[in-house]
mmCIF file of C-alpha atoms in Angstrom:
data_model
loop_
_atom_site.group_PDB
_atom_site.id
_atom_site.type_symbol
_atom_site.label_atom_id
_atom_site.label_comp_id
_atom_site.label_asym_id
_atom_site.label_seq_id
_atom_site.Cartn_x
_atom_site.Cartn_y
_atom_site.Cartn_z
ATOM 1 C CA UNK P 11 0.000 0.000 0.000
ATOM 2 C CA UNK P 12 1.361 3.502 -0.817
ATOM 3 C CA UNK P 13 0.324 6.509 1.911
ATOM 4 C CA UNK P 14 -1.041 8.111 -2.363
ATOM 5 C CA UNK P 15 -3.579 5.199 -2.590
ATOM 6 C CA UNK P 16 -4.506 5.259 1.292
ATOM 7 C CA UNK P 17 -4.994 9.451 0.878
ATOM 8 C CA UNK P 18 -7.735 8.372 -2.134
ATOM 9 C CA UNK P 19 -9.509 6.095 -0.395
ATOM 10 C CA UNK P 20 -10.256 8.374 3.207
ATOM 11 C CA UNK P 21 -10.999 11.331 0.942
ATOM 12 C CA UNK P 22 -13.745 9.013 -1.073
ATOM 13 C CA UNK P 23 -14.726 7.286 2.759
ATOM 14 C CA UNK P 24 -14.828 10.875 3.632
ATOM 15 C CA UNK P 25 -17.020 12.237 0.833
ATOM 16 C CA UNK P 26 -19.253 8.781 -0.184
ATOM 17 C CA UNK P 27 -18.278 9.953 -3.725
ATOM 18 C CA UNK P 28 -15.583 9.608 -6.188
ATOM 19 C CA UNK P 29 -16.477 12.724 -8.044
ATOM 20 C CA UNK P 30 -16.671 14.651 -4.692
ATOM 21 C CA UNK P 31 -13.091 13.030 -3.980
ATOM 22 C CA UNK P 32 -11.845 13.812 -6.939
ATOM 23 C CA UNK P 33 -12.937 18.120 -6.469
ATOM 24 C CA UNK P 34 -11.434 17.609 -3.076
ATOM 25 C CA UNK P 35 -8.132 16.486 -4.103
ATOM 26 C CA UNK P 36 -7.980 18.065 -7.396
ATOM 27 C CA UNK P 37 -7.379 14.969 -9.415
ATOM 28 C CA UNK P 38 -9.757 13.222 -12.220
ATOM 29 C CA UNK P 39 -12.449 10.749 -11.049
ATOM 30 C CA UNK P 40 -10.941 8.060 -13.268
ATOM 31 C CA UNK P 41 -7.567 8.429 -11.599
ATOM 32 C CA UNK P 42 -9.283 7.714 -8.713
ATOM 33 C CA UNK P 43 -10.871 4.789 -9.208
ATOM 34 C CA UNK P 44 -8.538 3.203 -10.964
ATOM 35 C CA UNK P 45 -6.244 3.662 -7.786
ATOM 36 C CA UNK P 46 -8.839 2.316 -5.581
ATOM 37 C CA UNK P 47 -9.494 -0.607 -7.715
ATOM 38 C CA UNK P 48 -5.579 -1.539 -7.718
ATOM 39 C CA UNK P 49 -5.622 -0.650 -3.879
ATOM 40 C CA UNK P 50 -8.502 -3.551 -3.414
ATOM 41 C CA UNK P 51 -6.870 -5.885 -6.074
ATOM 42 C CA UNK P 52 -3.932 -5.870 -3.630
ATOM 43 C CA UNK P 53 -5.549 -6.471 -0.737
ATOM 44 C CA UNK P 54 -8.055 -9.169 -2.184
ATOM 45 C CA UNK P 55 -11.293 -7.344 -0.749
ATOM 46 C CA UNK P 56 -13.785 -5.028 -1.681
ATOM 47 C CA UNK P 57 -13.542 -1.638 0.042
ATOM 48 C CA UNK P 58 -17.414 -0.004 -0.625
ATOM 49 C CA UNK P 59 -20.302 -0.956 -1.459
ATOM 50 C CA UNK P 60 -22.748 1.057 -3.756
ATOM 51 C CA UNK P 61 -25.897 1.736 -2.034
ATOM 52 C CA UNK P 62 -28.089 4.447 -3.946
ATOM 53 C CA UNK P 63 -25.368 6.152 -6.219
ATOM 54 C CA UNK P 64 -22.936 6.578 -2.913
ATOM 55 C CA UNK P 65 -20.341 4.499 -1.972
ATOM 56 C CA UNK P 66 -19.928 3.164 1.841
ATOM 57 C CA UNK P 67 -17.548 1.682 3.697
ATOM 58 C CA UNK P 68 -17.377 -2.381 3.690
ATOM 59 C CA UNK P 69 -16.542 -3.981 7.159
ATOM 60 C CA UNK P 70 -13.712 -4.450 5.751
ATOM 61 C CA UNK P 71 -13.060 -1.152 4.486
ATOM 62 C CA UNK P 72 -13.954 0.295 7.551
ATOM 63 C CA UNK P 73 -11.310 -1.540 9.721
ATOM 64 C CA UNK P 74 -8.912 0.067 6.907
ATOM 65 C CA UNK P 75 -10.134 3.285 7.601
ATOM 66 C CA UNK P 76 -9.154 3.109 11.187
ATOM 67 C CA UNK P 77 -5.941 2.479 10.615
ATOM 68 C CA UNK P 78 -5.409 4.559 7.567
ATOM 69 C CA UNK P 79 -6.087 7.556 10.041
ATOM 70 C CA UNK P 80 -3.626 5.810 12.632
ATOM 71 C CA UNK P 81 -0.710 5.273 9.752
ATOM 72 C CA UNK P 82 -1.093 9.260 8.794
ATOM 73 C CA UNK P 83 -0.898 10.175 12.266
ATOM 74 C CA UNK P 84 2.272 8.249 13.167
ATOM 75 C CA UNK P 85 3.572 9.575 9.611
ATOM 76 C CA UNK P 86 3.287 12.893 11.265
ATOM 77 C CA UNK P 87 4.507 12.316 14.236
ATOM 78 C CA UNK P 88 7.737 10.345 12.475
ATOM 79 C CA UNK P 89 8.030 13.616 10.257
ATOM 80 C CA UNK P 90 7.984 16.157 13.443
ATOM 81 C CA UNK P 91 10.777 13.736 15.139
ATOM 82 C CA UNK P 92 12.862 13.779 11.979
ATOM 83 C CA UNK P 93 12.855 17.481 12.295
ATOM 84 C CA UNK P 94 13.530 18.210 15.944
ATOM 85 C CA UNK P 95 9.658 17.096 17.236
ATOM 86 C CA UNK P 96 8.635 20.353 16.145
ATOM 87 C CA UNK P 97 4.932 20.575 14.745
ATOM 88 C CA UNK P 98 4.828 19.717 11.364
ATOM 89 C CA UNK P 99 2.367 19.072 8.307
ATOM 90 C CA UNK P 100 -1.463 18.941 8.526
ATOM 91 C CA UNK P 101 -3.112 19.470 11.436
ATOM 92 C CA UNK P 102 -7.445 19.980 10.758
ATOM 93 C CA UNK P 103 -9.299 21.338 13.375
ATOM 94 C CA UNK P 104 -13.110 21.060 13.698
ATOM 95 C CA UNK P 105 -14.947 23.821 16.067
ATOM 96 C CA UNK P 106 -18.508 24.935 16.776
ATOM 97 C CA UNK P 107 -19.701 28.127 14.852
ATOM 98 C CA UNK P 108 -19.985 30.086 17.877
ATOM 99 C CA UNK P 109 -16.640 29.268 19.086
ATOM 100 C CA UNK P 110 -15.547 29.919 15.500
ATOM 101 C CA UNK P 111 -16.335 33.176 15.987
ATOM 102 C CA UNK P 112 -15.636 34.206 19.834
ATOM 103 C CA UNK P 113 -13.090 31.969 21.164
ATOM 104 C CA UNK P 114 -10.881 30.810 17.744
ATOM 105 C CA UNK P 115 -9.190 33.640 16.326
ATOM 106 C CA UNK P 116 -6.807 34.583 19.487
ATOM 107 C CA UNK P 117 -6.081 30.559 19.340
ATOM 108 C CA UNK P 118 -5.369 30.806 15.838
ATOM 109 C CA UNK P 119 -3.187 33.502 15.553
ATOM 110 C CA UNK P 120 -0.898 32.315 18.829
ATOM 111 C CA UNK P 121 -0.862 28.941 16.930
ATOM 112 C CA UNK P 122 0.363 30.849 13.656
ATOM 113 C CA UNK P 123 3.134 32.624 14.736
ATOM 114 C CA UNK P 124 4.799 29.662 17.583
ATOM 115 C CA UNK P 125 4.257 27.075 14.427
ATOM 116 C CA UNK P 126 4.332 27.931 10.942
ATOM 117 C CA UNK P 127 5.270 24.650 9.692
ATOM 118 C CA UNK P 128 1.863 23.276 10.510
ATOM 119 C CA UNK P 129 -0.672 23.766 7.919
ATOM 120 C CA UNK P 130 -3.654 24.353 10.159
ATOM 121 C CA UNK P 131 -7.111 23.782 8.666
ATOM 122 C CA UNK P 132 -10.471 24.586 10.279
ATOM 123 C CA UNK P 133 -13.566 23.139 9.730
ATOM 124 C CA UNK P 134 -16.962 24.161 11.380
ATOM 125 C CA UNK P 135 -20.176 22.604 11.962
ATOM 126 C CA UNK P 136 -22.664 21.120 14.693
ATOM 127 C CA UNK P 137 -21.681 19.134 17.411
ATOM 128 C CA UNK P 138 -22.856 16.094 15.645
ATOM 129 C CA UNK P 139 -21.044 16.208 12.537
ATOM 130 C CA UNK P 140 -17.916 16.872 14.499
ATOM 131 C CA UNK P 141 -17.428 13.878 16.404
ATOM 132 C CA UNK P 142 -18.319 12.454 13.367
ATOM 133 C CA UNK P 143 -15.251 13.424 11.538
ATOM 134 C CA UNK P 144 -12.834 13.019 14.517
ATOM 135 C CA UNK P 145 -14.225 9.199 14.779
ATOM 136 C CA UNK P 146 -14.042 8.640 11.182
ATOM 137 C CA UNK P 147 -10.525 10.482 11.109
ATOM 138 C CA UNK P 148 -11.486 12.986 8.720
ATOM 139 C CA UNK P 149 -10.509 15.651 12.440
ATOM 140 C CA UNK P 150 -7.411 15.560 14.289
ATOM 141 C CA UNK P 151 -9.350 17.013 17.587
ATOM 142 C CA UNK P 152 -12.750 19.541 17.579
ATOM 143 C CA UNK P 153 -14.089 21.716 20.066
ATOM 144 C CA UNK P 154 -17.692 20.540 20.707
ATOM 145 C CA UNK P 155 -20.348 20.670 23.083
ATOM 146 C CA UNK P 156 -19.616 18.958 26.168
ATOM 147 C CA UNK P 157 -18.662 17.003 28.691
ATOM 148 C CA UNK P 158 -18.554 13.775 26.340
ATOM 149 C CA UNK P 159 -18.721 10.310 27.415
ATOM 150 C CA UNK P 160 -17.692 8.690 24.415
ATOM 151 C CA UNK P 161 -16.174 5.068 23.481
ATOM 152 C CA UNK P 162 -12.723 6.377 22.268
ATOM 153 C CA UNK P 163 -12.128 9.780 23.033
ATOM 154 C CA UNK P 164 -10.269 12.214 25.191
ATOM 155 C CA UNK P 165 -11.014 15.895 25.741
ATOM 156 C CA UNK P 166 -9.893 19.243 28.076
ATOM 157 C CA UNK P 167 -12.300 21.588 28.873
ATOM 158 C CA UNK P 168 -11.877 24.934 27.108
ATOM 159 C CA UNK P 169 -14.468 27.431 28.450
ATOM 160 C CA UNK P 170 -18.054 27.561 30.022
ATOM 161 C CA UNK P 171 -20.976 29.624 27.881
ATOM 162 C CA UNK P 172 -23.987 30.769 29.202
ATOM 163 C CA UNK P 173 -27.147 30.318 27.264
ATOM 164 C CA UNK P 174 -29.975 32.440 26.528
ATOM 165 C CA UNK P 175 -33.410 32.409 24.742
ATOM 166 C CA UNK P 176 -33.805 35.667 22.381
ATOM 167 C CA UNK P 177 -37.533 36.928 21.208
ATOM 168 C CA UNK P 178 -38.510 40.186 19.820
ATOM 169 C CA UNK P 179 -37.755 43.250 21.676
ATOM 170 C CA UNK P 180 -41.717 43.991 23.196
ATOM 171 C CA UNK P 181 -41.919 40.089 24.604
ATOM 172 C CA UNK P 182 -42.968 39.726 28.175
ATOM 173 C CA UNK P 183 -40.651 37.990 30.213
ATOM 174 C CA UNK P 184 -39.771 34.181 29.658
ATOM 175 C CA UNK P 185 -39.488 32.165 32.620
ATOM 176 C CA UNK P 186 -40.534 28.673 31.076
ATOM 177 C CA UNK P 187 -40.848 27.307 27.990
ATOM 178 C CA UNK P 188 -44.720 27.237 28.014
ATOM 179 C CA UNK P 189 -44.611 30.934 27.250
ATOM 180 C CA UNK P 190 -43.199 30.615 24.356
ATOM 181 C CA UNK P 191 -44.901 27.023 23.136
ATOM 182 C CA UNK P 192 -45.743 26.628 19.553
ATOM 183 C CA UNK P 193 -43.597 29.556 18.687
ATOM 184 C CA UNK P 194 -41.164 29.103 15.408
ATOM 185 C CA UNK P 195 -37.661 28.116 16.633
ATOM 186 C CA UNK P 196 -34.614 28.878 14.193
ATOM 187 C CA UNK P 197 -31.612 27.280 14.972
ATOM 188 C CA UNK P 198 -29.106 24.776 13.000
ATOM 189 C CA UNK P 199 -29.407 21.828 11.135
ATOM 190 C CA UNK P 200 -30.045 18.630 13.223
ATOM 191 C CA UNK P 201 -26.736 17.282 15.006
ATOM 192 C CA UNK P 202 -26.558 21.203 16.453
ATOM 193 C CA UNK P 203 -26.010 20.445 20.247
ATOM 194 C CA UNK P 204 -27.526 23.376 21.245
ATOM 195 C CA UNK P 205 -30.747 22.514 19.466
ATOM 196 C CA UNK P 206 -30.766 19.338 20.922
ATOM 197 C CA UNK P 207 -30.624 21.213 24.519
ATOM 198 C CA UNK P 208 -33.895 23.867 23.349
ATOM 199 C CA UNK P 209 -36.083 20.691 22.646
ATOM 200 C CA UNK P 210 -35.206 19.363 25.866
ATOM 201 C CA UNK P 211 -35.792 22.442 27.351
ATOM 202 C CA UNK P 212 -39.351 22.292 26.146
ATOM 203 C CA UNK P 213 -39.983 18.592 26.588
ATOM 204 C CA UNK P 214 -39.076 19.636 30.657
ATOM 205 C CA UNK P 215 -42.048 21.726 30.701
ATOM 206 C CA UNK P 216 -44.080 19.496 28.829
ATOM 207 C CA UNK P 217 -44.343 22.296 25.806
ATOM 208 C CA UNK P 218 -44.507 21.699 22.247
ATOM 209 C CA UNK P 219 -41.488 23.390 20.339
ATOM 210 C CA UNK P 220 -42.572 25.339 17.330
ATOM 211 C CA UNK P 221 -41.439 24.538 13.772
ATOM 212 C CA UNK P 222 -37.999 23.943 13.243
ATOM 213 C CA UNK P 223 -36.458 27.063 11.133
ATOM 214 C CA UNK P 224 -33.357 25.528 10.370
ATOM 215 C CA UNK P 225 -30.277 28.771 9.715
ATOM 216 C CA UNK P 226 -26.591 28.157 9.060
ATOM 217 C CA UNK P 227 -25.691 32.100 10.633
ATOM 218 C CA UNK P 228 -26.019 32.913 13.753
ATOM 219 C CA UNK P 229 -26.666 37.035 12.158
ATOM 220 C CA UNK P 230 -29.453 35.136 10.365
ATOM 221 C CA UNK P 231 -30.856 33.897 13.233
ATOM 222 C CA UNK P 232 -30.862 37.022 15.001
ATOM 223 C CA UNK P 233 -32.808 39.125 12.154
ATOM 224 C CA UNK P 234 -35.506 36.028 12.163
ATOM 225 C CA UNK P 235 -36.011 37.225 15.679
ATOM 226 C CA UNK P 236 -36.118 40.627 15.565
ATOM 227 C CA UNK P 237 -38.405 40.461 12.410
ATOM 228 C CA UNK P 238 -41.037 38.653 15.697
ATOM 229 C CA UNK P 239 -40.660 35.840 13.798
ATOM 230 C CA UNK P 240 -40.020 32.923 16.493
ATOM 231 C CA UNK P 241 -36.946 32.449 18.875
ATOM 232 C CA UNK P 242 -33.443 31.260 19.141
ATOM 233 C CA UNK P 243 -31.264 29.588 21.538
ATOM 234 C CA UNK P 244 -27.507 31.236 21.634
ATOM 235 C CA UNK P 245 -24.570 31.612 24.315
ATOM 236 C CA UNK P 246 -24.647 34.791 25.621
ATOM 237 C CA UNK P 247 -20.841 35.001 24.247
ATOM 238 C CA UNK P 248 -22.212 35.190 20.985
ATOM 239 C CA UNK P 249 -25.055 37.223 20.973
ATOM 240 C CA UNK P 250 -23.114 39.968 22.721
ATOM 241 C CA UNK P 251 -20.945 40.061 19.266
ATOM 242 C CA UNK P 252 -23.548 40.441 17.407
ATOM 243 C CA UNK P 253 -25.006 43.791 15.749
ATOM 244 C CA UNK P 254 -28.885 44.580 16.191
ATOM 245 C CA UNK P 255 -28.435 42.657 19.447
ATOM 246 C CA UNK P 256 -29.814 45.480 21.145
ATOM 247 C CA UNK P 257 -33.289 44.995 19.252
ATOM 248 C CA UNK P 258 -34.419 41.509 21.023
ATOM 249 C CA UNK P 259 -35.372 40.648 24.539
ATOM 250 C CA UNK P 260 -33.257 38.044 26.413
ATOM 251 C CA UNK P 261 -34.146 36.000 29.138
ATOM 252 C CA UNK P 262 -31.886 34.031 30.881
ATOM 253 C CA UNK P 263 -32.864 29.807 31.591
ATOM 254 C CA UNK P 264 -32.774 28.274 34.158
ATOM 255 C CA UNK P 265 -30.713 24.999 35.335
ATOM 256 C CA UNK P 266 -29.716 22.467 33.570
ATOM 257 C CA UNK P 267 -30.448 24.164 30.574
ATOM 258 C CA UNK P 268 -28.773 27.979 31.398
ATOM 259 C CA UNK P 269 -24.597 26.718 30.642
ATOM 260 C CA UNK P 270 -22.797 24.494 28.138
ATOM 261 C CA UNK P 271 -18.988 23.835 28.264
ATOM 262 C CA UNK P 272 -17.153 23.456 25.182
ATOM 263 C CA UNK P 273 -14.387 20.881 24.806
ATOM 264 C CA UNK P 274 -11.198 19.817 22.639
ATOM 265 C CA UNK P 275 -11.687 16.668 21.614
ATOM 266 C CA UNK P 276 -9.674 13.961 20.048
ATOM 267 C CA UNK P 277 -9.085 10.197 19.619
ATOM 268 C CA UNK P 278 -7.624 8.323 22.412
ATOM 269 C CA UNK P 279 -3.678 7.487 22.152
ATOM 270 C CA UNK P 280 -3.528 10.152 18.697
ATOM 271 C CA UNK P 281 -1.938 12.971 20.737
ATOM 272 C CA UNK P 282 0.807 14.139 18.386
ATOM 273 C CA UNK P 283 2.858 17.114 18.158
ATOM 274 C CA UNK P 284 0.288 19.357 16.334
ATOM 275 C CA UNK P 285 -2.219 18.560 18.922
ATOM 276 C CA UNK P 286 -0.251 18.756 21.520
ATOM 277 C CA UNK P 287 1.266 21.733 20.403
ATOM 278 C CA UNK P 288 -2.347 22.977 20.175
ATOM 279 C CA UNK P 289 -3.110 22.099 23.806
ATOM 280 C CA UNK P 290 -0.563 23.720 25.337
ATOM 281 C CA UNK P 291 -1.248 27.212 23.631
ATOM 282 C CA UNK P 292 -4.851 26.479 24.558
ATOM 283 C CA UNK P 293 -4.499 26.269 28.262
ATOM 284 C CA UNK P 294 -1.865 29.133 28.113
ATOM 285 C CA UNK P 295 -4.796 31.610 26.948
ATOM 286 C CA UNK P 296 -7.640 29.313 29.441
ATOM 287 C CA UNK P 297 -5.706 28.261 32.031
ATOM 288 C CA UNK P 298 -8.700 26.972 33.870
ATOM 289 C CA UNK P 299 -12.458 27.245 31.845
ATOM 290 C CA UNK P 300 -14.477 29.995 32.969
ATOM 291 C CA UNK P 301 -17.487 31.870 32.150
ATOM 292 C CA UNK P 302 -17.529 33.616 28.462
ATOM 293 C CA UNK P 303 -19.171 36.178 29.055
ATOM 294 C CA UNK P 304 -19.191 39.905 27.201
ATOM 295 C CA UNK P 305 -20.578 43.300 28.346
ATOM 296 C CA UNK P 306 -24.598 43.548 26.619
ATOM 297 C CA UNK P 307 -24.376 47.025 25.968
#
């Protein structure tokens, strides 16, 4: 096996699609399957199966998959030690929108500067589709929603957020969720962490949630709301960031629902230099999690 053929066949794992491969790694689709095709011949097993014009992982192309993300991790690690067990090479990086915006960019630019050599990529999305990617290997470590229990991972805390429910500006006061039952809720696709947390939040007062209004921006969610067109669920963090914030009403929740903590995240024993490089600057600017929190003026 050559690391070329094993870098085809996670990017097609990755995408379910040879064409979508192919854009992603800026090669031909034929090129691609031919390599796959010589990568199965020499293994004597069938990698995917077609099921509705996308390709999925075999068993046994999912135990490859494993270890294809174990073999490029080690190939990092062996390239860092080579070179002094500095950081080295790629190093992707998936995070929450909201911490995207709030909490990343100091990270990122301290990471930038102490380690140029790495070639740090960031990737956002719900909680869900995460820890998706860091189990499939397609992450090195994400900060998601926590605290996680989780079969095969490892995390450090990185900060607490406190969460709020937003309505138009004239609302009366929101002190349980049956004041606001039936009303349109906009939030993120499914997988969003925080939206699982608002549904509980209205199946603990025994009120039915409102349609679904499903936004990728948290901007977008805000002018939904200020148009009196349902409400949102946000970290306080966030909202404070945002302009026209001034134009909604926000009432605090209470217990369990009013915090979330957000957490690195990564595979058990796949610590390398990148990530650990990434942990240390981490709990150099959060030495210990605390509130995020930011002036509502």
């Amino acid at each position: 096996m050559e690391f070329s053929q094993l870098r085809i066949f996670q990017a097609v794992a990755q995408e379910g699609s040879i064409t979508r491969a192919a854009e992603r790694l800026h090669r031909v689709p034929s090129n691609l399957s031919t390599r796959l095709k010589q990568l199965e011949e020499q293994l004597g097993v069938e990698l995917f199966v077609r099921e509705r014009q996308r390709l999925l992982l075999s068993p046994a192309g999912k135990v490859l998959l494993d270890y294809t993300a174990k073999m490029f991790n080690l190939h990092d690690e062996a390239q860092a030690a080579v070179q002094g067990g500095q950081p080295a090479g790629d190093f992707v990086l998936g995070t929450l929108y909201s911490t995207a915006a709030i909490h990343l960019p100091a990270l990122l630019a301290r990471y930038h500067r102490q380690y140029p050599a790495v070639n740090l990529q960031v990737q956002s999305g719900p909680s869900g589709e995460l820890l998706e990617g860091l189990l499939s290997g397609r992450l090195d470590a994400a900060l998601v929603d926590g605290p996680l229990e989780l079969a095969g991972l490892d995390g450090v805390p990185l900060c607490h957020e406190r969460l709020v429910l937003i309505s138009e500006a004239d609302h009366p006061p929101v002190r349980s969720a049956l004041e606001v039952e039936g009303r349109s809720v906009f939030t993120f696709r499914q997988g969003c962490s925080y939206r699982m947390r608002l549904e509980a939040w209205f199946a603990h007062a025994h009120a039915a949630m409102g349609r679904a209004m499903e936004i990728e921006s948290y901007p977008g969610m805000l002018a939904c709301v200020i148009a009196g067109s349902g409400v949102a669920l946000m970290s306080e963090s966030m909202l404070a960031s945002l302009p026209g914030r001034e134009s909604v009403a926000v009432h605090p929740l209470a217990e369990p629902f009013a915090s979330a903590t957000t957490w690195l995240m990564w595979r058990k024993g796949m610590v390398g230099a990148n990530l650990n490089a990434w942990i240390e600057q981490q709990q150099a600017l959060y030495p210990s999690p605390v509130i995020a929190t930011s002036a509502m003026a």
